[in-house]
């Protein structure tokens, strides 16, 4: 008899995680996972199949094998899977989910323990109730733009679902781009805090390791009383990132200058095909002198060499008062070639038409091409003073 029925593991319980549906706030999706024995996973192709039956009543088929009334839906996956996402489950309802493993050779089935899921409806809010912080879904490799209310400590939560077969590396890359001020990031896995960052602004990457399945929650908190806009991106496939792979040294060097020109040089990004845009702004005649005289030396140093000092929105790049000099599309050598010879990773351009004895600010933005939802990141700002006379 044991050979006739599909084998089950010692632990026949189902694990699950619930999240709201993006299409309809009244419906939910449930990720269920289970253990599978090696004999099922490694059997010849299509010998076994896992199926989940969703019903509104306590099922009898887990015992007698017959489908009775109350059946809502049936979902099946191949024998190599041990998870599935069941969608369109309504809030305020109770569901029973039973997973079967079916042997196509003998036509027999074995069932796991039935999982009961209560999807309670959120209580109605009246107009005097304080608005609660938001919770949204973050989809794999899809850029999401969000806002934080103008209140210190206000938060927005993003749920990120990871199925068992979604990642081979067991890693999730999270990218947060805080556009216009300081925020803090907390990462939770199945309700447990994994990481809480210090306040930061601009571009930040977080790598979450040992992620096999389940639910990750990314919580962004406002660090002051001004509203914030943020961009988020997460994926189990880091190579799909829409942001450029900037070099470790993002400085822009002035290699030559004259009364009317400035030659700039920088290291190219590791992207195979990228676009570089240069923005220029002419400063007041004594801009640098005034800056140093007003501030302490160390603070002035920080301001002079910080990324995107005066940009109103770090996610948009470029100063509102700057002039676009030009964009340069560049298909460079391979990363392997650059590792062998550093010089081939350099890009150089000359800006012409400048005035003598003037100070100019230059901002450089890199954008990867041929990527979905491609985003820009800045190099370090550089100031150039042209020669007094030609």
mmCIF file with all atom_site columns, C-alpha atoms in Angstrom, residues 11-158:
data_model
loop_
_atom_site.group_PDB
_atom_site.id
_atom_site.type_symbol
_atom_site.label_atom_id
_atom_site.label_alt_id
_atom_site.label_comp_id
_atom_site.label_asym_id
_atom_site.label_entity_id
_atom_site.label_seq_id
_atom_site.pdbx_PDB_ins_code
_atom_site.Cartn_x
_atom_site.Cartn_y
_atom_site.Cartn_z
_atom_site.occupancy
_atom_site.B_iso_or_equiv
_atom_site.pdbx_formal_charge
_atom_site.auth_seq_id
_atom_site.auth_comp_id
_atom_site.auth_asym_id
_atom_site.auth_atom_id
_atom_site.pdbx_PDB_model_num
ATOM 1   C CA . UNK A 1 11  ? 5.767   17.336 8.729   1.00 0.00 ? 11  UNK A CA 1
ATOM 2   C CA . UNK A 1 12  ? 2.598   17.704 6.645   1.00 0.00 ? 12  UNK A CA 1
ATOM 3   C CA . UNK A 1 13  ? 1.708   21.222 7.780   1.00 0.00 ? 13  UNK A CA 1
ATOM 4   C CA . UNK A 1 14  ? 1.375   24.154 5.359   1.00 0.00 ? 14  UNK A CA 1
ATOM 5   C CA . UNK A 1 15  ? 3.074   27.499 5.935   1.00 0.00 ? 15  UNK A CA 1
ATOM 6   C CA . UNK A 1 16  ? 1.408   30.627 4.591   1.00 0.00 ? 16  UNK A CA 1
ATOM 7   C CA . UNK A 1 17  ? 1.645   34.416 4.270   1.00 0.00 ? 17  UNK A CA 1
ATOM 8   C CA . UNK A 1 18  ? -1.221  36.774 3.380   1.00 0.00 ? 18  UNK A CA 1
ATOM 9   C CA . UNK A 1 19  ? -0.996  40.062 1.476   1.00 0.00 ? 19  UNK A CA 1
ATOM 10  C CA . UNK A 1 20  ? -3.488  42.455 -0.097  1.00 0.00 ? 20  UNK A CA 1
ATOM 11  C CA . UNK A 1 21  ? -4.237  42.232 -3.807  1.00 0.00 ? 21  UNK A CA 1
ATOM 12  C CA . UNK A 1 22  ? -3.051  45.151 -5.941  1.00 0.00 ? 22  UNK A CA 1
ATOM 13  C CA . UNK A 1 23  ? -6.044  44.915 -8.269  1.00 0.00 ? 23  UNK A CA 1
ATOM 14  C CA . UNK A 1 24  ? -8.799  44.968 -5.650  1.00 0.00 ? 24  UNK A CA 1
ATOM 15  C CA . UNK A 1 25  ? -8.421  46.112 -2.018  1.00 0.00 ? 25  UNK A CA 1
ATOM 16  C CA . UNK A 1 26  ? -11.246 43.745 -1.054  1.00 0.00 ? 26  UNK A CA 1
ATOM 17  C CA . UNK A 1 27  ? -9.315  40.651 -2.149  1.00 0.00 ? 27  UNK A CA 1
ATOM 18  C CA . UNK A 1 28  ? -6.154  38.980 -0.882  1.00 0.00 ? 28  UNK A CA 1
ATOM 19  C CA . UNK A 1 29  ? -3.453  36.629 -2.080  1.00 0.00 ? 29  UNK A CA 1
ATOM 20  C CA . UNK A 1 30  ? -1.979  33.810 0.000   1.00 0.00 ? 30  UNK A CA 1
ATOM 21  C CA . UNK A 1 31  ? 1.460   32.285 -0.484  1.00 0.00 ? 31  UNK A CA 1
ATOM 22  C CA . UNK A 1 32  ? 1.482   28.667 0.738   1.00 0.00 ? 32  UNK A CA 1
ATOM 23  C CA . UNK A 1 33  ? 4.545   26.433 1.075   1.00 0.00 ? 33  UNK A CA 1
ATOM 24  C CA . UNK A 1 34  ? 5.004   22.802 2.058   1.00 0.00 ? 34  UNK A CA 1
ATOM 25  C CA . UNK A 1 35  ? 7.716   20.189 2.448   1.00 0.00 ? 35  UNK A CA 1
ATOM 26  C CA . UNK A 1 36  ? 8.202   17.501 -0.186  1.00 0.00 ? 36  UNK A CA 1
ATOM 27  C CA . UNK A 1 37  ? 10.127  14.236 0.002   1.00 0.00 ? 37  UNK A CA 1
ATOM 28  C CA . UNK A 1 38  ? 13.034  13.584 -2.357  1.00 0.00 ? 38  UNK A CA 1
ATOM 29  C CA . UNK A 1 39  ? 11.244  10.651 -3.969  1.00 0.00 ? 39  UNK A CA 1
ATOM 30  C CA . UNK A 1 40  ? 8.590   13.015 -5.306  1.00 0.00 ? 40  UNK A CA 1
ATOM 31  C CA . UNK A 1 41  ? 10.915  15.846 -6.338  1.00 0.00 ? 41  UNK A CA 1
ATOM 32  C CA . UNK A 1 42  ? 13.394  13.596 -8.164  1.00 0.00 ? 42  UNK A CA 1
ATOM 33  C CA . UNK A 1 43  ? 10.895  11.245 -9.801  1.00 0.00 ? 43  UNK A CA 1
ATOM 34  C CA . UNK A 1 44  ? 10.582  11.061 -13.574 1.00 0.00 ? 44  UNK A CA 1
ATOM 35  C CA . UNK A 1 45  ? 9.015   14.168 -15.103 1.00 0.00 ? 45  UNK A CA 1
ATOM 36  C CA . UNK A 1 46  ? 5.253   14.565 -14.636 1.00 0.00 ? 46  UNK A CA 1
ATOM 37  C CA . UNK A 1 47  ? 4.965   11.473 -12.412 1.00 0.00 ? 47  UNK A CA 1
ATOM 38  C CA . UNK A 1 48  ? 3.641   13.559 -9.515  1.00 0.00 ? 48  UNK A CA 1
ATOM 39  C CA . UNK A 1 49  ? 1.724   16.819 -9.262  1.00 0.00 ? 49  UNK A CA 1
ATOM 40  C CA . UNK A 1 50  ? 0.835   19.057 -6.313  1.00 0.00 ? 50  UNK A CA 1
ATOM 41  C CA . UNK A 1 51  ? -2.683  20.498 -6.259  1.00 0.00 ? 51  UNK A CA 1
ATOM 42  C CA . UNK A 1 52  ? -4.312  22.858 -3.762  1.00 0.00 ? 52  UNK A CA 1
ATOM 43  C CA . UNK A 1 53  ? -8.074  22.821 -3.298  1.00 0.00 ? 53  UNK A CA 1
ATOM 44  C CA . UNK A 1 54  ? -9.680  25.939 -1.836  1.00 0.00 ? 54  UNK A CA 1
ATOM 45  C CA . UNK A 1 55  ? -13.096 25.641 -0.200  1.00 0.00 ? 55  UNK A CA 1
ATOM 46  C CA . UNK A 1 56  ? -15.380 27.608 2.075   1.00 0.00 ? 56  UNK A CA 1
ATOM 47  C CA . UNK A 1 57  ? -16.379 24.607 4.204   1.00 0.00 ? 57  UNK A CA 1
ATOM 48  C CA . UNK A 1 58  ? -14.475 22.028 6.227   1.00 0.00 ? 58  UNK A CA 1
ATOM 49  C CA . UNK A 1 59  ? -13.400 19.554 3.522   1.00 0.00 ? 59  UNK A CA 1
ATOM 50  C CA . UNK A 1 60  ? -14.270 15.877 3.551   1.00 0.00 ? 60  UNK A CA 1
ATOM 51  C CA . UNK A 1 61  ? -12.105 15.012 0.558   1.00 0.00 ? 61  UNK A CA 1
ATOM 52  C CA . UNK A 1 62  ? -8.947  15.008 2.662   1.00 0.00 ? 62  UNK A CA 1
ATOM 53  C CA . UNK A 1 63  ? -10.339 11.754 4.076   1.00 0.00 ? 63  UNK A CA 1
ATOM 54  C CA . UNK A 1 64  ? -12.622 10.243 1.464   1.00 0.00 ? 64  UNK A CA 1
ATOM 55  C CA . UNK A 1 65  ? -11.126 11.702 -1.721  1.00 0.00 ? 65  UNK A CA 1
ATOM 56  C CA . UNK A 1 66  ? -14.417 13.049 -3.084  1.00 0.00 ? 66  UNK A CA 1
ATOM 57  C CA . UNK A 1 67  ? -15.072 16.690 -3.948  1.00 0.00 ? 67  UNK A CA 1
ATOM 58  C CA . UNK A 1 68  ? -18.225 17.950 -2.290  1.00 0.00 ? 68  UNK A CA 1
ATOM 59  C CA . UNK A 1 69  ? -20.015 21.297 -2.171  1.00 0.00 ? 69  UNK A CA 1
ATOM 60  C CA . UNK A 1 70  ? -18.194 24.436 -1.101  1.00 0.00 ? 70  UNK A CA 1
ATOM 61  C CA . UNK A 1 71  ? -15.348 24.035 -3.593  1.00 0.00 ? 71  UNK A CA 1
ATOM 62  C CA . UNK A 1 72  ? -13.959 27.443 -4.618  1.00 0.00 ? 72  UNK A CA 1
ATOM 63  C CA . UNK A 1 73  ? -10.965 26.675 -6.841  1.00 0.00 ? 73  UNK A CA 1
ATOM 64  C CA . UNK A 1 74  ? -8.221  24.180 -7.673  1.00 0.00 ? 74  UNK A CA 1
ATOM 65  C CA . UNK A 1 75  ? -4.588  25.133 -8.357  1.00 0.00 ? 75  UNK A CA 1
ATOM 66  C CA . UNK A 1 76  ? -1.801  22.769 -9.469  1.00 0.00 ? 76  UNK A CA 1
ATOM 67  C CA . UNK A 1 77  ? 1.987   23.007 -9.852  1.00 0.00 ? 77  UNK A CA 1
ATOM 68  C CA . UNK A 1 78  ? 4.684   20.545 -11.029 1.00 0.00 ? 78  UNK A CA 1
ATOM 69  C CA . UNK A 1 79  ? 6.379   18.121 -8.649  1.00 0.00 ? 79  UNK A CA 1
ATOM 70  C CA . UNK A 1 80  ? 9.517   20.308 -8.506  1.00 0.00 ? 80  UNK A CA 1
ATOM 71  C CA . UNK A 1 81  ? 7.584   23.128 -6.802  1.00 0.00 ? 81  UNK A CA 1
ATOM 72  C CA . UNK A 1 82  ? 6.745   23.333 -3.140  1.00 0.00 ? 82  UNK A CA 1
ATOM 73  C CA . UNK A 1 83  ? 4.920   26.660 -3.116  1.00 0.00 ? 83  UNK A CA 1
ATOM 74  C CA . UNK A 1 84  ? 2.161   28.522 -4.910  1.00 0.00 ? 84  UNK A CA 1
ATOM 75  C CA . UNK A 1 85  ? 0.268   31.816 -4.686  1.00 0.00 ? 85  UNK A CA 1
ATOM 76  C CA . UNK A 1 86  ? -3.525  31.657 -4.478  1.00 0.00 ? 86  UNK A CA 1
ATOM 77  C CA . UNK A 1 87  ? -5.202  34.901 -5.502  1.00 0.00 ? 87  UNK A CA 1
ATOM 78  C CA . UNK A 1 88  ? -8.627  36.577 -5.346  1.00 0.00 ? 88  UNK A CA 1
ATOM 79  C CA . UNK A 1 89  ? -9.543  35.480 -1.820  1.00 0.00 ? 89  UNK A CA 1
ATOM 80  C CA . UNK A 1 90  ? -12.131 37.862 -0.392  1.00 0.00 ? 90  UNK A CA 1
ATOM 81  C CA . UNK A 1 91  ? -11.732 39.762 2.854   1.00 0.00 ? 91  UNK A CA 1
ATOM 82  C CA . UNK A 1 92  ? -14.150 38.852 5.621   1.00 0.00 ? 92  UNK A CA 1
ATOM 83  C CA . UNK A 1 93  ? -14.268 35.198 4.550   1.00 0.00 ? 93  UNK A CA 1
ATOM 84  C CA . UNK A 1 94  ? -12.858 31.946 5.931   1.00 0.00 ? 94  UNK A CA 1
ATOM 85  C CA . UNK A 1 95  ? -11.117 29.494 3.604   1.00 0.00 ? 95  UNK A CA 1
ATOM 86  C CA . UNK A 1 96  ? -9.830  25.940 3.916   1.00 0.00 ? 96  UNK A CA 1
ATOM 87  C CA . UNK A 1 97  ? -6.834  25.010 1.760   1.00 0.00 ? 97  UNK A CA 1
ATOM 88  C CA . UNK A 1 98  ? -5.829  21.377 1.259   1.00 0.00 ? 98  UNK A CA 1
ATOM 89  C CA . UNK A 1 99  ? -2.741  20.347 -0.711  1.00 0.00 ? 99  UNK A CA 1
ATOM 90  C CA . UNK A 1 100 ? -2.668  16.947 -2.431  1.00 0.00 ? 100 UNK A CA 1
ATOM 91  C CA . UNK A 1 101 ? 0.164   15.152 -4.145  1.00 0.00 ? 101 UNK A CA 1
ATOM 92  C CA . UNK A 1 102 ? -1.140  12.975 -6.986  1.00 0.00 ? 102 UNK A CA 1
ATOM 93  C CA . UNK A 1 103 ? 0.595   9.977  -8.540  1.00 0.00 ? 103 UNK A CA 1
ATOM 94  C CA . UNK A 1 104 ? -0.305  9.896  -12.242 1.00 0.00 ? 104 UNK A CA 1
ATOM 95  C CA . UNK A 1 105 ? 1.005   6.335  -12.594 1.00 0.00 ? 105 UNK A CA 1
ATOM 96  C CA . UNK A 1 106 ? -1.344  4.777  -10.029 1.00 0.00 ? 106 UNK A CA 1
ATOM 97  C CA . UNK A 1 107 ? -4.007  7.497  -9.955  1.00 0.00 ? 107 UNK A CA 1
ATOM 98  C CA . UNK A 1 108 ? -3.637  7.758  -6.171  1.00 0.00 ? 108 UNK A CA 1
ATOM 99  C CA . UNK A 1 109 ? -3.397  10.833 -3.940  1.00 0.00 ? 109 UNK A CA 1
ATOM 100 C CA . UNK A 1 110 ? -2.081  11.732 -0.501  1.00 0.00 ? 110 UNK A CA 1
ATOM 101 C CA . UNK A 1 111 ? -3.125  14.893 1.333   1.00 0.00 ? 111 UNK A CA 1
ATOM 102 C CA . UNK A 1 112 ? -1.342  17.329 3.620   1.00 0.00 ? 112 UNK A CA 1
ATOM 103 C CA . UNK A 1 113 ? -2.988  18.846 6.679   1.00 0.00 ? 113 UNK A CA 1
ATOM 104 C CA . UNK A 1 114 ? -5.781  21.281 5.827   1.00 0.00 ? 114 UNK A CA 1
ATOM 105 C CA . UNK A 1 115 ? -4.920  24.938 6.388   1.00 0.00 ? 115 UNK A CA 1
ATOM 106 C CA . UNK A 1 116 ? -7.598  27.294 7.697   1.00 0.00 ? 116 UNK A CA 1
ATOM 107 C CA . UNK A 1 117 ? -7.216  30.944 6.671   1.00 0.00 ? 117 UNK A CA 1
ATOM 108 C CA . UNK A 1 118 ? -9.397  33.670 8.202   1.00 0.00 ? 118 UNK A CA 1
ATOM 109 C CA . UNK A 1 119 ? -9.288  36.850 6.131   1.00 0.00 ? 119 UNK A CA 1
ATOM 110 C CA . UNK A 1 120 ? -10.807 39.360 8.491   1.00 0.00 ? 120 UNK A CA 1
ATOM 111 C CA . UNK A 1 121 ? -12.213 42.508 6.983   1.00 0.00 ? 121 UNK A CA 1
ATOM 112 C CA . UNK A 1 122 ? -10.564 45.705 8.199   1.00 0.00 ? 122 UNK A CA 1
ATOM 113 C CA . UNK A 1 123 ? -12.891 47.705 10.479  1.00 0.00 ? 123 UNK A CA 1
ATOM 114 C CA . UNK A 1 124 ? -14.610 50.673 8.896   1.00 0.00 ? 124 UNK A CA 1
ATOM 115 C CA . UNK A 1 125 ? -12.876 53.964 9.642   1.00 0.00 ? 125 UNK A CA 1
ATOM 116 C CA . UNK A 1 126 ? -14.895 57.011 10.595  1.00 0.00 ? 126 UNK A CA 1
ATOM 117 C CA . UNK A 1 127 ? -13.908 60.534 9.664   1.00 0.00 ? 127 UNK A CA 1
ATOM 118 C CA . UNK A 1 128 ? -12.532 61.271 13.144  1.00 0.00 ? 128 UNK A CA 1
ATOM 119 C CA . UNK A 1 129 ? -10.154 58.310 13.199  1.00 0.00 ? 129 UNK A CA 1
ATOM 120 C CA . UNK A 1 130 ? -6.469  59.033 12.674  1.00 0.00 ? 130 UNK A CA 1
ATOM 121 C CA . UNK A 1 131 ? -5.210  57.825 9.323   1.00 0.00 ? 131 UNK A CA 1
ATOM 122 C CA . UNK A 1 132 ? -2.951  54.785 9.697   1.00 0.00 ? 132 UNK A CA 1
ATOM 123 C CA . UNK A 1 133 ? 0.325   54.386 7.869   1.00 0.00 ? 133 UNK A CA 1
ATOM 124 C CA . UNK A 1 134 ? 0.146   52.811 4.432   1.00 0.00 ? 134 UNK A CA 1
ATOM 125 C CA . UNK A 1 135 ? 1.026   49.297 3.339   1.00 0.00 ? 135 UNK A CA 1
ATOM 126 C CA . UNK A 1 136 ? 1.694   48.484 -0.308  1.00 0.00 ? 136 UNK A CA 1
ATOM 127 C CA . UNK A 1 137 ? 3.005   45.634 -2.430  1.00 0.00 ? 137 UNK A CA 1
ATOM 128 C CA . UNK A 1 138 ? 6.422   45.792 -4.062  1.00 0.00 ? 138 UNK A CA 1
ATOM 129 C CA . UNK A 1 139 ? 6.695   43.533 -7.099  1.00 0.00 ? 139 UNK A CA 1
ATOM 130 C CA . UNK A 1 140 ? 9.874   41.820 -8.237  1.00 0.00 ? 140 UNK A CA 1
ATOM 131 C CA . UNK A 1 141 ? 12.052  44.036 -10.488 1.00 0.00 ? 141 UNK A CA 1
ATOM 132 C CA . UNK A 1 142 ? 9.401   46.786 -10.732 1.00 0.00 ? 142 UNK A CA 1
ATOM 133 C CA . UNK A 1 143 ? 10.356  50.336 -9.732  1.00 0.00 ? 143 UNK A CA 1
ATOM 134 C CA . UNK A 1 144 ? 7.926   51.865 -7.237  1.00 0.00 ? 144 UNK A CA 1
ATOM 135 C CA . UNK A 1 145 ? 7.566   55.567 -6.397  1.00 0.00 ? 145 UNK A CA 1
ATOM 136 C CA . UNK A 1 146 ? 6.148   56.495 -3.000  1.00 0.00 ? 146 UNK A CA 1
ATOM 137 C CA . UNK A 1 147 ? 5.659   59.446 -0.680  1.00 0.00 ? 147 UNK A CA 1
ATOM 138 C CA . UNK A 1 148 ? 5.960   59.946 3.062   1.00 0.00 ? 148 UNK A CA 1
ATOM 139 C CA . UNK A 1 149 ? 3.596   62.336 4.872   1.00 0.00 ? 149 UNK A CA 1
ATOM 140 C CA . UNK A 1 150 ? 5.002   65.557 6.323   1.00 0.00 ? 150 UNK A CA 1
ATOM 141 C CA . UNK A 1 151 ? 5.280   64.155 9.835   1.00 0.00 ? 151 UNK A CA 1
ATOM 142 C CA . UNK A 1 152 ? 8.391   62.929 11.619  1.00 0.00 ? 152 UNK A CA 1
ATOM 143 C CA . UNK A 1 153 ? 8.192   59.190 12.205  1.00 0.00 ? 153 UNK A CA 1
ATOM 144 C CA . UNK A 1 154 ? 5.473   58.595 9.589   1.00 0.00 ? 154 UNK A CA 1
ATOM 145 C CA . UNK A 1 155 ? 5.988   55.312 7.747   1.00 0.00 ? 155 UNK A CA 1
ATOM 146 C CA . UNK A 1 156 ? 5.051   53.459 4.583   1.00 0.00 ? 156 UNK A CA 1
ATOM 147 C CA . UNK A 1 157 ? 5.318   49.663 4.442   1.00 0.00 ? 157 UNK A CA 1
ATOM 148 C CA . UNK A 1 158 ? 5.997   47.608 1.310   1.00 0.00 ? 158 UNK A CA 1
#
